[in-house]
Amino acid sequence: MANSFTRMMTGRNTAVMLAVGAGSLASGYLLTESAAAAERRRLYPPSADFPDLRKHNNCMAAALTPTIYARLRDKTTPNNWTLDQCIQTGVDNPGHPFIKTVGMVAGDEESYEVFAEIFDPVIKDRHNGYDPRTMKHPTDLDASKITSGMFDEHYVLSSRVRTGRSIRGLSLPPACSRSERREVERVVVMALSGLKGDLSGRYYGLGEMTDREQQQLIDEHFLFDKPVSPLLTAAGMARDWPDARGIWHNNERNFLIWINEEDHTRIISMEKGGNMKRVFERFCRGLKQVEHLIQERGWEFMWNERLGYILTCPSNLGTGLRAGVHIRLPFLAKDPRFKKILENLRLQKRGTGGVDTAATGDTFDISNLDRLGKSEVELVQLVIDGVNYLIECEKRLERGQDIKIPSPIPQFRK
Amino acid sequence: MEIAANGSRAASINLPSGSGQRRAAGRCGGWKLLGGTIGIFVSTPGSSSSPQVRQQGANMPFGNTHNQVKLKFTSDQEYPDLSKHNNHMAKVLTPAMYERLRSKQTPSGFTLDDVIQTGVDNPGHPFIMTVGCVAGDEETYEVFKELLDPVIQDRHGGYKPSDKHKTDLNAANLKGGDDLDPNYVLSSRVRTGRSVRGFCLPPHCSRGERRAVEKLSIEALASLSGDLKGKYYALKNMTDAEQQQLIDDHFLFDKPVSPLLLASGMARDWPDARGIWHNDNKTFLVWVNEEDHLRVISMQKGGNMKEVFNRFCTGLTKIETLFKDRGHAFMWNEHLGYVLTCPSNLGTGLRAGVHVKLPNMSKHAKFEEVLKRLRLQKRGTGGVDTAAVGGVFDISNADRLGFSEVELVQMVVDGVRLLVDMEKKLEKGQSIDDLMPAQK
């Protein structure tokens, strides 16, 4: 079809793609991508696409106005990730009347900048008033600063610290292509193979492990499965499962890394018993060594001083750290003040199966509530001090003595 | 270095396996909005894995439109691992084909990876062969014909790219069908789908488009009269009482739970712009924005398939006219017939079926063989993924493409009549060998 446009393109030695078959918006004549896109934008202004959030109860729905949506809808990150892709999980999952989920994810590091107008209020809402535009997040992985990190093992059954890390330059799980995901796997596995001593270990690709290996990993509670939570699947994180997913652990089985599950990597240090200081010390040492090993090859973690470590879900920004214990508290469990004590200590309780499980009996998973605005050392110390306080309460209740609700630990102004 | 429109990030990305590349620490600050630059999408025949692709913010709000980012990686690096897969897409998609098609997009930005995502995420079942790909718009079937033609051929009994499909919605051409024995045939039903030209399909449509399809459908259906007069119930607005009634009538569809559908993106924004329309008599039903733009269903108790099909054709033809009056045709072409989201529903998109009691026949050694020769398939009475209960089966046509609507319903009518005759013989302890049909 000879028109001036085609002649211009011929000059560049290109060929126009057939826009067609039985006709689309432009039935019968050729349209370029951009003309088709402009036509669509004309037919569908942002108001036509604004999601119906009236029945929604998540941080995204609370913050997203038609005005913000209109300003951001047609923007893309350098990876062509869009606002609609960030919020899809929050649109698809209205939430729960009692639990406020975040309702949006990042597709890449730049999402937090390009869509700052919506991410910033969501971050503020989720992280107790932390304002990314004015505040700085402290990173501190010096485990030597920890005090009293050894719990009474009559109460504490196990101790664990986890975080996540993203590899700068590669898209995050909601957005990544298969090659990017495979590249994450390659980079991390190569780095991990350089770990030595008590950290040396091996990798098990999810698609390649034998049945025996799989059973072993399940029995040890190491194996992660394809996400079933609609919060995760609606965000596109389970695409191409189990391609490029896997688990690495050291020979001593107390340092574990998940690859390409909800984040590029999840790093876990754990052991039975109450030696949280040792768990955190190994955590910091392992993390630093992994970082060093990827830097040797020209890679680095996503990090900036406003948001700390960048992860897929805004709830995990900052430290991405959850330090916790499995602890038996039979008396405290029945005390009506338990909830308030936890709240003031900035701790949360979960069932021992993890985030969506209920507690069975008197054993709880107790961990820090906060992730952003306090450093790793501060948060772990907070957990240590808090858990020690809980154990004190438990002992007092055992002896028939009374307990006190501690005064609340200071937070940012909302 | 390619892709100037993407600003500074592009400059530092070059990721050959095994070599280290420095990632500048300040890189993340240099994004650019893509709003200003004009880009032209190109596809040169026989292009290699790094074509001159310049893609503009051409995307529908949702979709894997960061195709150009993927093109920085080689085709081998992107090719999905299909070694454990058993679906039509996996049988057909070779690495070489992937390389040829991956730089292409439809005008609305639907890419090869979008087409195949559901097939990659759902390896399939050792006994059931799923399709493993979907269309995001009408043009998908053109742009990705290299993949979809062989999938169609495999799925639809050898239907060739040069074949033409006949459409025949003249119910008068159906012979008989009003005489299926209601002691055995409990209910009769015909369904099909229709897509509205000019809008993207459920895997790819934006909220704006989906709402526009709903609005058009409501207007068109509101004009139906006589025994087709009815009412629309939007999924997100219905009262509890309305919802319960629709469930009791077996009309209500729910948010898809099948991973085959979820992985293709069809359930996004649920229940926005989804709804059910039915006539006051409850014999004609339209689903809006479920797996296709429209699913049209005619049904009633008993064995009068002719009446069901009459109403089906009348209703469909009226609806098509009403849409045309408003400037919208249905997606149709003479090769593929009616164009729908799943390649398995091309052609007529028609499934005509009955719920029929065949307790003896179903236990007969030749049951499967008879069905195969009659070009029929069995399902449980709960639909496609269920088992039969109490000897009652859902029997319907196996084909969709390459036969007209009348031909398919004729096959069902004749085939079910024969099955009921066989059932009656077996009840009396007689043999059915002399009734065995030839392969249709």
Coordinates of N, CA, C and O in Angstrom, one line a residue, chain A residues 239-311:
Chain A
R239 N 4.1 -17.8 36.7 CA 4.3 -18.2 35.3 C 5.5 -19.1 35.0 O 6.5 -19.0 35.7
D240 N 5.3 -20.0 34.1 CA 6.4 -20.9 33.6 C 6.9 -21.8 34.7 O 7.9 -22.4 34.6
W241 N 6.1 -22.0 35.8 CA 6.5 -22.9 36.9 C 6.8 -24.2 36.3 O 6.0 -24.7 35.5
P242 N 7.8 -25.0 36.7 CA 8.8 -24.6 37.7 C 10.1 -24.1 37.1 O 11.2 -24.2 37.8
D243 N 10.1 -23.6 35.9 CA 11.3 -23.2 35.2 C 12.1 -22.2 36.0 O 11.6 -21.2 36.5
A244 N 13.4 -22.5 36.2 CA 14.4 -21.7 36.9 C 14.0 -21.4 38.3 O 14.5 -20.4 38.9
R245 N 13.3 -22.3 38.9 CA 13.0 -22.2 40.4 C 13.9 -23.2 41.1 O 14.0 -24.3 40.5
G246 N 14.3 -22.9 42.3 CA 15.1 -24.0 43.0 C 15.4 -23.6 44.4 O 15.1 -22.5 44.8
I247 N 16.0 -24.5 45.1 CA 16.4 -24.3 46.5 C 17.8 -24.7 46.6 O 18.3 -25.7 46.1
W248 N 18.5 -23.8 47.3 CA 19.9 -24.1 47.7 C 20.0 -24.2 49.2 O 19.4 -23.4 49.9
H249 N 20.8 -25.2 49.7 CA 21.0 -25.1 51.1 C 22.4 -25.6 51.4 O 23.0 -26.4 50.6
N250 N 23.0 -25.2 52.6 CA 24.3 -25.6 52.9 C 24.3 -27.0 53.5 O 23.2 -27.5 53.8
N251 N 25.4 -27.6 53.6 CA 25.5 -29.0 54.0 C 25.0 -29.2 55.5 O 24.5 -30.2 55.9
E252 N 25.2 -28.1 56.3 CA 24.7 -28.2 57.6 C 23.2 -28.0 57.8 O 22.7 -28.1 58.9
R253 N 22.6 -27.6 56.7 CA 21.1 -27.4 56.6 C 20.6 -26.3 57.6 O 19.6 -26.5 58.2
N254 N 21.4 -25.3 57.7 CA 20.9 -24.1 58.5 C 21.0 -22.8 57.8 O 20.8 -21.8 58.3
F255 N 21.3 -22.9 56.5 CA 21.3 -21.7 55.6 C 20.7 -22.1 54.3 O 21.2 -23.0 53.6
L256 N 19.7 -21.4 53.9 CA 18.8 -21.9 52.8 C 18.5 -20.7 51.9 O 18.2 -19.6 52.4
I257 N 18.5 -20.9 50.6 CA 18.1 -19.9 49.7 C 17.0 -20.4 48.7 O 17.2 -21.4 48.1
W258 N 16.0 -19.6 48.6 CA 14.9 -19.9 47.6 C 15.2 -19.0 46.4 O 15.4 -17.8 46.5
I259 N 15.1 -19.6 45.2 CA 15.4 -18.9 44.0 C 14.1 -18.8 43.1 O 13.5 -19.8 42.8
N260 N 13.7 -17.5 42.8 CA 12.6 -17.2 41.9 C 11.3 -17.7 42.4 O 10.5 -18.2 41.7
E261 N 11.1 -17.6 43.7 CA 9.7 -17.8 44.2 C 9.0 -16.5 44.2 O 8.7 -16.0 43.1
E262 N 8.7 -15.9 45.3 CA 8.1 -14.6 45.2 C 9.0 -13.4 45.0 O 8.6 -12.3 44.6
D263 N 10.3 -13.7 45.2 CA 11.3 -12.7 44.9 C 12.5 -13.4 44.2 O 12.5 -14.6 44.1
H264 N 13.4 -12.6 43.7 CA 14.6 -13.3 43.0 C 15.2 -14.3 44.0 O 15.4 -15.4 43.6
T265 N 15.5 -13.8 45.2 CA 16.0 -14.8 46.2 C 15.4 -14.5 47.5 O 15.0 -13.4 47.9
R266 N 15.2 -15.5 48.3 CA 14.8 -15.4 49.7 C 15.9 -16.2 50.5 O 16.3 -17.3 50.1
I267 N 16.5 -15.5 51.5 CA 17.6 -16.0 52.2 C 17.2 -16.3 53.6 O 16.6 -15.5 54.3
I268 N 17.4 -17.5 54.1 CA 16.9 -18.0 55.4 C 18.0 -18.6 56.2 O 18.7 -19.5 55.7
S269 N 18.1 -18.1 57.4 CA 19.1 -18.8 58.3 C 18.2 -19.3 59.5 O 17.4 -18.6 60.0
M270 N 18.4 -20.5 59.8 CA 17.6 -21.1 60.9 C 18.3 -22.2 61.6 O 19.2 -22.8 61.1
E271 N 17.8 -22.5 62.8 CA 18.3 -23.7 63.5 C 17.3 -24.0 64.7 O 16.6 -23.1 65.1
K272 N 17.4 -25.2 65.1 CA 16.6 -25.5 66.3 C 17.2 -24.8 67.5 O 18.4 -24.5 67.5
G273 N 16.3 -24.6 68.5 CA 16.8 -24.0 69.7 C 16.7 -22.5 69.7 O 16.1 -21.9 68.8
G274 N 17.4 -21.9 70.7 CA 17.2 -20.4 71.0 C 18.4 -19.6 70.7 O 18.4 -18.4 71.2
N275 N 19.3 -20.0 69.9 CA 20.5 -19.2 69.7 C 20.3 -18.2 68.5 O 20.9 -18.3 67.5
M276 N 19.5 -17.2 68.7 CA 19.2 -16.2 67.7 C 20.4 -15.5 67.3 O 20.5 -15.1 66.1
K277 N 21.3 -15.2 68.2 CA 22.5 -14.5 67.9 C 23.3 -15.2 66.8 O 23.7 -14.6 65.8
R278 N 23.4 -16.5 67.0 CA 24.2 -17.3 66.0 C 23.5 -17.4 64.7 O 24.1 -17.3 63.6
V279 N 22.2 -17.5 64.7 CA 21.4 -17.5 63.5 C 21.6 -16.2 62.7 O 21.8 -16.2 61.5
F280 N 21.5 -15.1 63.4 CA 21.7 -13.8 62.8 C 23.1 -13.6 62.3 O 23.4 -13.0 61.2
E281 N 24.0 -14.0 63.1 CA 25.4 -13.9 62.7 C 25.7 -14.7 61.4 O 26.4 -14.1 60.5
R282 N 25.2 -15.9 61.3 CA 25.3 -16.6 60.1 C 24.6 -16.0 58.9 O 25.1 -15.9 57.8
F283 N 23.4 -15.4 59.2 CA 22.6 -14.7 58.2 C 23.5 -13.6 57.6 O 23.6 -13.5 56.4
C284 N 24.0 -12.7 58.5 CA 24.8 -11.6 58.0 C 26.0 -12.0 57.2 O 26.3 -11.5 56.2
R285 N 26.7 -13.0 57.7 CA 27.9 -13.5 57.1 C 27.6 -14.0 55.7 O 28.2 -13.7 54.7
G286 N 26.6 -14.9 55.7 CA 26.2 -15.5 54.4 C 25.8 -14.4 53.4 O 26.2 -14.5 52.2
L287 N 25.0 -13.5 53.8 CA 24.5 -12.4 52.9 C 25.6 -11.6 52.4 O 25.7 -11.3 51.2
K288 N 26.6 -11.3 53.2 CA 27.7 -10.5 52.8 C 28.5 -11.3 51.8 O 29.0 -10.7 50.8
Q289 N 28.7 -12.5 52.0 CA 29.5 -13.3 51.1 C 28.9 -13.5 49.8 O 29.5 -13.4 48.7
V290 N 27.5 -13.7 49.8 CA 26.8 -13.8 48.5 C 26.9 -12.5 47.8 O 27.2 -12.5 46.5
E291 N 26.8 -11.4 48.5 CA 26.8 -10.1 47.8 C 28.2 -9.9 47.2 O 28.3 -9.5 46.0
H292 N 29.2 -10.3 47.9 CA 30.6 -10.1 47.4 C 30.8 -11.0 46.2 O 31.4 -10.6 45.2
L293 N 30.3 -12.2 46.2 CA 30.5 -13.1 45.1 C 29.7 -12.7 43.8 O 30.2 -12.9 42.7
I294 N 28.6 -12.0 44.0 CA 27.9 -11.6 42.8 C 28.6 -10.3 42.3 O 28.6 -10.0 41.0
Q295 N 29.1 -9.5 43.2 CA 29.8 -8.3 42.8 C 31.1 -8.6 42.0 O 31.4 -7.8 41.0
E296 N 31.7 -9.7 42.3 CA 32.9 -10.1 41.6 C 32.6 -10.2 40.1 O 33.4 -10.1 39.2
R297 N 31.3 -10.6 39.8 CA 31.0 -10.8 38.4 C 30.2 -9.7 37.8 O 29.6 -9.8 36.8
G298 N 30.2 -8.5 38.5 CA 29.6 -7.3 37.9 C 28.1 -7.2 38.2 O 27.5 -6.3 37.6
W299 N 27.6 -7.9 39.2 CA 26.2 -7.8 39.5 C 26.1 -7.1 40.9 O 27.0 -7.1 41.7
E300 N 24.9 -6.6 41.2 CA 24.7 -6.1 42.6 C 23.2 -6.3 43.0 O 22.4 -6.6 42.1
F301 N 22.9 -6.1 44.3 CA 21.6 -6.2 44.7 C 20.9 -4.8 44.5 O 21.5 -3.8 44.5
M302 N 19.5 -4.9 44.3 CA 18.8 -3.7 44.2 C 18.7 -3.0 45.5 O 18.2 -3.7 46.5
W303 N 19.1 -1.8 45.6 CA 19.1 -1.1 46.9 C 19.1 0.4 46.7 O 19.8 0.8 45.8
N304 N 18.4 1.2 47.5 CA 18.7 2.6 47.5 C 18.4 3.1 48.9 O 17.8 2.4 49.7
E305 N 18.8 4.4 49.1 CA 18.8 4.8 50.5 C 17.4 5.2 51.0 O 17.1 5.4 52.2
R306 N 16.5 5.4 50.0 CA 15.1 5.7 50.5 C 14.4 4.5 50.9 O 13.6 4.5 51.9
L307 N 14.5 3.4 50.1 CA 13.7 2.2 50.3 C 14.5 1.0 50.7 O 13.9 0.0 50.9
G308 N 15.8 1.2 51.0 CA 16.5 0.0 51.4 C 16.6 -1.0 50.3 O 16.6 -0.7 49.1
Y309 N 16.5 -2.3 50.6 CA 16.5 -3.4 49.6 C 15.2 -3.4 48.9 O 14.1 -3.4 49.5
I310 N 15.2 -3.5 47.6 CA 14.0 -3.5 46.8 C 13.5 -4.9 46.5 O 14.3 -5.7 46.0
L311 N 12.3 -5.1 46.9 CA 11.7 -6.4 46.7 C 10.4 -6.3 45.9 O 9.9 -5.2 45.8

